Short mmCIF file of C-alpha atoms in Angstrom, two decimals:
data_model
loop_
_atom_site.label_atom_id
_atom_site.label_comp_id
_atom_site.label_asym_id
_atom_site.label_seq_id
_atom_site.Cartn_x
_atom_site.Cartn_y
_atom_site.Cartn_z
CA MET A 1 8.82 -29.70 47.88
CA PRO A 2 7.86 -26.09 47.03
CA PRO A 3 7.76 -23.58 49.89
CA ALA A 4 4.39 -22.86 51.29
CA PRO A 5 2.63 -19.77 49.99
CA TYR A 6 3.19 -16.60 52.20
CA LYS A 7 1.40 -14.04 49.97
CA GLU A 8 -1.00 -12.83 52.48
CA ILE A 9 1.87 -11.91 54.80
CA ALA A 10 3.10 -8.30 54.74
CA LEU A 11 6.26 -6.41 55.50
CA VAL A 12 6.01 -2.84 56.80
CA ALA A 13 8.00 -0.02 58.61
CA PRO A 14 11.46 -0.67 57.26
CA THR A 15 13.77 1.14 59.56
CA SER A 16 17.52 1.77 60.03
CA PHE A 17 18.85 3.42 63.15
CA GLY A 18 22.00 4.82 64.60
CA TYR A 19 24.85 3.78 62.24
CA THR A 20 28.05 4.96 63.70
CA ARG A 21 31.76 3.79 63.72
CA TYR A 22 31.70 3.37 67.56
CA SER A 23 29.20 3.76 70.21
CA GLU A 24 29.13 3.22 74.19
CA HIS A 25 25.57 2.25 73.85
CA GLY A 26 24.88 -1.41 74.29
CA ALA A 27 23.02 -3.71 71.85
CA SER A 28 19.83 -3.44 73.72
CA TRP A 29 19.74 0.36 73.28
CA PHE A 30 20.04 -0.02 69.49
CA LEU A 31 17.46 -2.75 69.22
CA GLY A 32 15.08 -0.72 71.33
CA SER A 33 15.66 2.36 69.35
CA VAL A 34 14.94 0.73 66.05
CA LEU A 35 11.78 -0.78 67.73
CA ARG A 36 10.69 2.68 68.65
CA GLU A 37 11.14 4.19 65.19
CA MET A 38 9.25 1.28 63.48
CA LEU A 39 6.07 1.76 65.87
CA LYS A 40 6.30 5.42 65.23
CA GLN A 41 6.39 4.86 61.46
CA ALA A 42 3.47 2.29 61.70
CA GLY A 43 1.39 4.32 64.25
CA LEU A 44 1.29 1.55 66.54
CA ASN A 45 1.77 1.21 70.36
CA LYS A 46 4.25 -1.33 71.54
CA THR A 47 1.47 -3.20 73.22
CA ALA A 48 0.38 -4.29 69.67
CA VAL A 49 3.64 -6.20 69.20
CA ASP A 50 3.15 -9.81 70.34
CA GLY A 51 6.10 -11.35 68.60
CA LEU A 52 9.75 -10.53 68.54
CA ALA A 53 12.64 -12.01 66.52
CA VAL A 54 15.94 -10.77 67.33
CA SER A 55 19.51 -11.27 65.91
CA SER A 56 22.55 -9.89 67.82
CA PHE A 57 26.13 -10.96 68.45
CA THR A 58 26.85 -8.68 71.33
CA LEU A 59 23.52 -9.48 73.05
CA ALA A 60 24.49 -13.26 72.95
CA HIS A 61 25.19 -13.54 76.56
CA ASP A 62 21.74 -12.28 77.53
CA SER A 63 18.54 -13.72 76.48
CA VAL A 64 15.65 -12.48 74.35
CA VAL A 65 13.55 -12.72 77.39
CA ALA A 66 15.73 -10.41 79.21
CA LEU A 67 15.37 -7.88 76.30
CA THR A 68 11.71 -8.10 76.58
CA ASP A 69 12.02 -7.04 80.06
CA TYR A 70 14.27 -4.11 78.97
CA LEU A 71 11.78 -3.05 76.35
CA SER A 72 8.81 -3.62 78.53
CA LEU A 73 7.26 -6.07 76.06
CA SER A 74 5.18 -9.13 76.97
CA PRO A 75 5.22 -11.18 73.58
CA ARG A 76 3.55 -14.50 73.10
CA TRP A 77 6.05 -15.56 70.69
CA ILE A 78 9.95 -15.01 70.60
CA GLU A 79 12.90 -16.13 68.45
CA HIS A 80 16.52 -15.53 68.79
CA LEU A 81 18.56 -15.84 65.50
CA PRO A 82 22.30 -15.51 66.04
CA TYR A 83 23.05 -16.72 62.38
CA GLY A 84 24.91 -13.63 60.96
CA GLY A 85 24.34 -12.75 57.50
CA ALA A 86 21.41 -15.27 57.05
CA SER A 87 19.48 -13.99 59.90
CA GLY A 88 17.11 -11.29 58.45
CA VAL A 89 15.56 -13.59 55.88
CA MET A 90 15.38 -16.36 58.55
CA ALA A 91 13.63 -13.94 60.95
CA LEU A 92 11.22 -13.06 58.08
CA GLN A 93 10.32 -16.73 57.47
CA ARG A 94 9.75 -17.51 61.05
CA ALA A 95 7.71 -14.43 61.76
CA ALA A 96 5.61 -15.18 58.69
CA ARG A 97 4.94 -18.63 59.96
CA ALA A 98 3.98 -17.31 63.42
CA VAL A 99 1.52 -14.97 61.80
CA GLN A 100 0.14 -17.64 59.53
CA ASN A 101 -0.46 -20.01 62.59
CA GLY A 102 -1.93 -17.47 64.75
CA ASP A 103 0.85 -17.50 67.17
CA ALA A 104 1.41 -13.61 66.86
CA GLU A 105 -0.29 -10.94 64.88
CA VAL A 106 2.51 -8.21 64.80
CA VAL A 107 6.14 -9.49 64.91
CA ALA A 108 9.04 -7.00 65.27
CA CYS A 109 12.12 -8.43 63.44
CA ILE A 110 15.22 -6.60 64.50
CA GLY A 111 18.91 -7.08 64.13
CA GLY A 112 21.45 -4.96 66.02
CA ASP A 113 24.80 -4.57 67.58
CA THR A 114 27.23 -2.17 69.27
CA HIS A 115 30.81 -1.76 68.33
CA ARG A 116 32.89 -0.26 71.28
CA ARG A 117 36.51 0.91 70.73
CA GLY A 118 38.68 -2.16 71.34
CA GLY A 119 35.65 -4.48 71.59
CA PHE A 120 35.84 -5.91 68.13
CA LYS A 121 39.31 -7.42 68.93
CA ASP A 122 37.66 -10.02 71.19
CA MET A 123 35.22 -10.91 68.44
CA VAL A 124 38.14 -11.63 65.83
CA ALA A 125 40.11 -13.42 68.39
CA ASN A 126 37.13 -15.79 68.81
CA PHE A 127 36.42 -15.97 65.11
CA SER A 128 35.79 -19.54 64.05
CA ARG A 129 36.35 -20.63 67.74
CA PHE A 130 35.12 -24.07 67.02
CA SER A 131 38.00 -24.71 64.74
CA THR A 132 40.51 -24.04 67.54
CA ASP A 133 41.90 -27.59 67.36
CA SER A 134 43.01 -26.79 63.79
CA VAL A 135 44.54 -23.51 64.53
CA TYR A 136 46.13 -23.92 68.04
CA PRO A 137 48.71 -22.52 68.98
CA TYR A 138 48.83 -20.13 66.14
CA GLY A 139 45.31 -18.48 66.92
CA ALA A 140 42.56 -17.64 64.49
CA GLY A 141 43.47 -15.17 61.71
CA GLY A 142 39.89 -13.64 61.70
CA PRO A 143 37.52 -13.31 58.86
CA ASN A 144 40.00 -11.35 56.56
CA SER A 145 42.29 -14.43 56.27
CA VAL A 146 39.46 -16.86 55.70
CA PHE A 147 37.90 -14.87 52.85
CA ALA A 148 41.26 -14.01 51.33
CA MET A 149 41.65 -17.76 50.82
CA ILE A 150 38.25 -18.16 49.40
CA THR A 151 38.76 -15.14 47.11
CA ARG A 152 42.27 -16.51 45.91
CA ALA A 153 40.72 -19.87 45.10
CA TYR A 154 37.82 -18.32 43.26
CA MET A 155 40.16 -16.12 41.24
CA GLU A 156 42.27 -19.25 40.27
CA ARG A 157 39.23 -21.27 39.34
CA THR A 158 37.36 -18.53 37.31
CA GLY A 159 40.01 -16.14 35.97
CA SER A 160 38.37 -13.11 37.81
CA THR A 161 40.45 -10.23 38.48
CA ARG A 162 40.68 -7.47 41.19
CA GLU A 163 39.08 -5.21 38.67
CA ASP A 164 35.85 -7.52 38.58
CA PHE A 165 35.57 -7.30 42.27
CA GLY A 166 36.02 -3.55 41.99
CA ARG A 167 33.09 -3.12 39.86
CA ILE A 168 30.77 -4.29 42.66
CA CYS A 169 32.58 -2.04 45.28
CA THR A 170 32.62 1.11 43.22
CA ALA A 171 28.91 0.62 42.23
CA GLN A 172 27.85 0.11 45.71
CA ARG A 173 29.87 3.15 46.77
CA PHE A 174 27.90 5.26 44.19
CA ASN A 175 24.65 3.90 45.63
CA ALA A 176 25.80 4.81 49.08
CA GLY A 177 26.45 8.32 48.06
CA HIS A 178 22.48 8.58 47.66
CA TYR A 179 21.75 7.06 50.88
CA ALA A 180 22.20 9.20 54.01
CA ALA A 181 22.62 6.38 56.50
CA ALA A 182 25.63 5.06 54.84
CA LEU A 183 28.93 5.68 56.62
CA LEU A 184 31.10 5.70 53.52
CA GLN A 185 29.60 8.06 50.96
CA GLU A 186 32.50 9.66 49.17
CA PRO A 187 32.95 8.45 45.66
CA LEU A 188 35.33 5.58 45.07
CA SER A 189 37.08 5.20 41.71
CA MET A 190 38.45 2.23 40.29
CA GLU A 191 42.06 3.54 40.61
CA ALA A 192 41.57 4.29 44.40
CA TYR A 193 39.98 0.82 44.82
CA LEU A 194 43.08 -0.90 43.19
CA ASN A 195 45.56 1.16 44.81
CA ALA A 196 44.23 0.75 48.34
CA ARG A 197 46.49 -0.89 50.91
CA ALA A 198 46.56 -4.59 51.04
CA ILE A 199 44.89 -6.45 54.08
CA ALA A 200 45.18 -10.16 53.29
CA GLU A 201 46.13 -10.72 49.61
CA PRO A 202 44.21 -10.57 47.46
CA LEU A 203 41.96 -8.63 49.66
CA HIS A 204 42.67 -4.83 49.83
CA LEU A 205 41.05 -2.25 52.00
CA PHE A 206 37.76 -1.60 50.24
CA ASP A 207 37.17 -5.40 49.77
CA CYS A 208 36.68 -5.61 53.58
CA VAL A 209 33.43 -4.81 55.46
CA MET A 210 33.71 -2.08 58.10
CA PRO A 211 32.43 -2.98 61.49
CA CYS A 212 30.32 -0.39 63.09
CA ALA A 213 27.22 0.08 65.53
CA GLY A 214 23.55 0.19 64.42
CA ALA A 215 20.46 -1.58 63.98
CA GLU A 216 18.00 -2.57 61.22
CA GLY A 217 14.36 -3.77 61.47
CA PHE A 218 10.92 -4.33 60.05
CA LEU A 219 7.22 -5.42 61.04
CA VAL A 220 5.57 -8.54 59.93
CA MET A 221 1.74 -8.79 59.94
CA SER A 222 -1.05 -9.81 57.73
CA VAL A 223 -1.70 -7.88 54.47
CA ASP A 224 -5.25 -7.25 55.89
CA ARG A 225 -3.85 -5.85 59.05
CA ALA A 226 -1.49 -3.67 57.12
CA ARG A 227 -4.41 -2.47 54.78
CA ALA A 228 -6.56 -1.72 57.87
CA LEU A 229 -3.62 0.33 59.25
CA ASN A 230 -3.21 2.12 55.82
CA LEU A 231 0.38 1.14 55.69
CA PRO A 232 2.38 0.72 52.49
CA CYS A 233 3.57 -2.88 52.52
CA ALA A 234 5.37 -5.53 50.52
CA ARG A 235 4.18 -9.19 50.21
CA VAL A 236 6.36 -12.12 50.97
CA LEU A 237 6.30 -14.07 47.64
CA ALA A 238 8.75 -16.84 48.53
CA ILE A 239 11.45 -17.70 51.26
CA GLY A 240 13.89 -20.47 51.55
CA GLU A 241 17.13 -21.49 53.61
CA ARG A 242 19.62 -24.10 53.90
CA HIS A 243 22.48 -24.98 56.16
CA ASN A 244 25.76 -26.70 55.74
CA ALA A 245 24.56 -27.58 52.30
CA PHE A 246 27.94 -28.42 50.67
CA HIS A 247 30.18 -29.60 53.46
CA ASP A 248 32.18 -31.65 50.98
CA ASP A 249 33.28 -28.55 48.94
CA GLU A 250 37.02 -28.21 48.81
CA MET A 251 36.34 -24.46 49.07
CA VAL A 252 33.17 -22.43 49.56
CA PHE A 253 32.14 -22.01 45.79
CA ARG A 254 28.53 -22.98 46.56
CA GLY A 255 26.39 -21.92 49.65
CA GLY A 256 23.27 -23.67 49.34
CA TRP A 257 21.09 -21.29 47.33
CA ALA A 258 21.02 -23.41 44.34
CA THR A 259 19.26 -26.28 46.14
CA TYR A 260 16.33 -24.12 46.67
CA ILE A 261 16.24 -21.27 44.21
CA ASP A 262 14.23 -22.95 41.55
CA ALA A 263 11.51 -23.84 44.22
CA LEU A 264 11.47 -20.18 45.16
CA TYR A 265 11.17 -18.87 41.65
CA ASP A 266 8.36 -21.50 41.15
CA ALA A 267 6.57 -20.36 44.23
CA ALA A 268 6.69 -16.63 43.18
CA GLY A 269 5.73 -17.46 39.62
CA MET A 270 8.87 -15.45 38.52
CA GLY A 271 12.51 -15.92 37.51
CA PRO A 272 15.75 -13.92 37.75
CA LYS A 273 14.73 -11.67 34.85
CA ASP A 274 11.56 -10.50 36.77
CA MET A 275 13.67 -9.25 39.61
CA ASP A 276 13.86 -5.38 39.61
CA ILE A 277 16.37 -5.31 42.66
CA LEU A 278 18.90 -7.63 44.04
CA GLN A 279 20.41 -7.34 47.57
CA THR A 280 22.87 -9.72 48.42
CA TYR A 281 25.00 -10.22 51.54
CA ASP A 282 28.44 -8.59 50.83
CA ASP A 283 30.88 -8.84 53.66
CA TYR A 284 33.32 -9.34 50.86
CA PRO A 285 32.73 -9.05 46.88
CA VAL A 286 33.54 -12.74 46.23
CA ILE A 287 30.52 -13.76 48.19
CA VAL A 288 28.35 -11.46 46.05
CA MET A 289 29.63 -13.25 43.02
CA LEU A 290 28.74 -16.64 44.50
CA GLN A 291 25.22 -15.33 45.17
CA MET A 292 24.77 -13.80 41.72
CA GLU A 293 25.74 -17.39 40.31
CA ASP A 294 23.64 -19.80 42.59
CA LEU A 295 20.49 -17.34 42.44
CA GLY A 296 20.52 -17.84 38.74
CA PHE A 297 21.58 -14.56 37.39
CA CYS A 298 24.50 -16.24 35.62
CA ASP A 299 25.89 -19.67 35.29
CA LYS A 300 28.48 -21.06 37.79
CA GLY A 301 31.83 -19.50 37.37
CA GLU A 302 30.44 -16.70 35.12
CA ALA A 303 29.94 -13.94 37.64
CA PRO A 304 33.01 -12.09 36.62
CA GLU A 305 31.73 -11.72 33.16
CA PHE A 306 28.30 -10.83 34.39
CA VAL A 307 29.42 -7.84 36.40
CA ARG A 308 31.71 -6.71 33.52
CA ARG A 309 28.54 -6.43 31.29
CA THR A 310 25.85 -5.40 33.81
CA VAL A 311 25.34 -1.97 35.42
CA LEU A 312 24.95 -2.41 39.16
CA THR A 313 24.01 1.09 40.30
CA PHE A 314 20.40 1.88 41.22
CA ASN A 315 19.80 4.25 38.27
CA GLY A 316 21.78 2.50 35.52
CA GLY A 317 19.07 0.34 33.94
CA GLY A 318 20.89 -2.91 34.47
CA LEU A 319 20.56 -4.84 37.67
CA PRO A 320 20.17 -2.52 40.79
CA HIS A 321 22.28 -4.14 43.37
CA ASN A 322 22.72 -3.36 47.02
CA THR A 323 21.06 -0.02 46.52
CA SER A 324 21.95 1.49 49.99
CA GLY A 325 25.66 0.71 49.36
CA GLY A 326 25.59 -2.64 51.11
CA GLN A 327 27.65 -3.44 54.08
CA LEU A 328 30.88 -2.52 52.04
CA SER A 329 29.79 1.18 52.15
CA ALA A 330 27.05 1.45 54.63
CA GLY A 331 28.89 -0.61 57.35
CA GLN A 332 28.33 -3.87 59.19
CA ALA A 333 26.52 -3.35 62.43
CA GLY A 334 27.20 -6.93 63.47
CA ALA A 335 24.03 -9.17 63.08
CA ALA A 336 22.17 -6.22 61.63
CA GLY A 337 24.14 -6.74 58.53
CA GLY A 338 21.96 -9.72 57.84
CA PHE A 339 18.93 -7.37 57.95
CA LEU A 340 20.41 -4.46 55.73
CA GLY A 341 19.38 -5.87 52.30
CA LEU A 342 15.86 -6.99 53.37
CA VAL A 343 15.20 -3.60 55.00
CA GLU A 344 16.44 -1.72 52.01
CA ALA A 345 14.47 -3.85 49.52
CA LEU A 346 11.38 -3.04 51.57
CA ARG A 347 12.29 0.70 51.75
CA GLN A 348 12.47 0.60 47.87
CA LEU A 349 9.06 -1.04 47.46
CA THR A 350 7.12 0.93 49.87
CA LEU A 351 8.56 4.47 50.56
CA PRO A 352 8.40 7.19 47.88
CA GLY A 353 10.92 9.92 47.19
CA LEU A 354 13.95 7.97 47.95
CA ARG A 355 17.27 9.61 46.48
CA ASN A 356 18.32 6.13 45.52
CA ALA A 357 15.08 4.91 44.26
CA VAL A 358 14.94 2.36 41.61
CA PRO A 359 12.36 3.49 39.16
CA GLU A 360 9.04 1.56 38.94
CA ALA A 361 10.56 -1.30 41.13
CA ARG A 362 8.02 -3.91 42.07
CA THR A 363 10.06 -7.11 42.93
CA ALA A 364 13.18 -7.79 44.95
CA LEU A 365 15.47 -10.84 45.58
CA VAL A 366 17.22 -10.62 49.19
CA SER A 367 19.86 -13.19 50.01
CA GLY A 368 21.73 -14.04 53.08
CA TYR A 369 25.02 -15.71 54.01
CA GLY A 370 26.31 -16.23 57.45
CA MET A 371 28.36 -18.15 59.98
CA VAL A 372 31.23 -19.32 57.77
CA ASN A 373 33.55 -21.43 60.08
CA TYR A 374 36.66 -21.27 58.12
CA ASP A 375 35.13 -22.69 55.08
CA ARG A 376 32.28 -24.87 56.32
CA CYS A 377 28.86 -24.81 58.17
CA VAL A 378 27.56 -21.98 55.99
CA CYS A 379 24.11 -20.77 56.48
CA THR A 380 22.14 -19.20 53.55
CA SER A 381 18.80 -17.80 53.04
CA ALA A 382 16.92 -16.14 50.31
CA ALA A 383 13.49 -14.29 49.91
CA ILE A 384 11.44 -12.89 47.00
CA ILE A 385 9.30 -9.90 47.85
CA GLY A 386 6.87 -7.85 45.87
CA ARG A 387 4.88 -4.58 46.33
CA GLY A 388 1.61 -4.95 48.19
CA ASP A 389 -0.25 -4.86 44.95
CA THR A 390 2.00 -7.59 43.36
#
């Protein structure tokens, strides 16, 4: 069944805030700060916000209701989405439905987390905590060990090399050098990538996302409301999600995108070749390749060849990919990482004068990936958005 139409739903006010390696501020401070900046950009008072969708790992012990008290909001619709890298698109889908159904008129969608010195150790210790029976008494190895296994298996199946993954990482670093909020902006050569210290073979330093603190957000409202406010906007053309789609995989080579991507393209009236920008979730480069395949940019197992022949920088005339540098260069602010690509796509489609602007961009595909529990229970999401006049 094709996704219901969303075309009269608008995204506005793309905002990134506070990216820093460490911070003593809590998640609520980052979430509130990005809300303040979004409202400033949109010229709205916070009383206009009657819907709130939040994704945060470090806020998980509190409720979103407590956050509304902290922010002095009184929304009539709220949602908490602790689904990692899939959360941004999931928040968009739920917010769009809320506006369509009259449950809210202006929904703030925000992802954000803090990263205190020493604090990440506890998060890693609890990674895949629902698999403790299988790792007891050895302890969980953390995400690096899990994605090292996925990467090794993918390399053995497809013949991909570290140079193939390096093409993704170095292109994203080039993009990050033209995006002021990225934490890693210095150029990254293929030689430096290949010679970086090993973390968990075959993963080396620049294959691994860097935890940080920060927040990302956008506002969802009707196209008519955005026009009345004279706000540049993007339209929602199609959205989809799927969870635990291929629990019988011997290893995560499929994430669920392939089960709904054709319906997304049909709903948008477009195909992969019509996408001016691709923003994928990129905690590790192997996951980028899986998305390129299952989103239809190349056949299954052919992503290594695809990245060899395709320019991925924002100005190269190929397929502009992760134009802010992605998490591998901008940093992963916890659950905000699931919002990064969507916020950057919205920025590309609505804001003039960007240093990393994709020339004449009108459409973008954004995909998310989250909650890998060793190699199962994956959440995936994808959205196609277009400029307001699309």
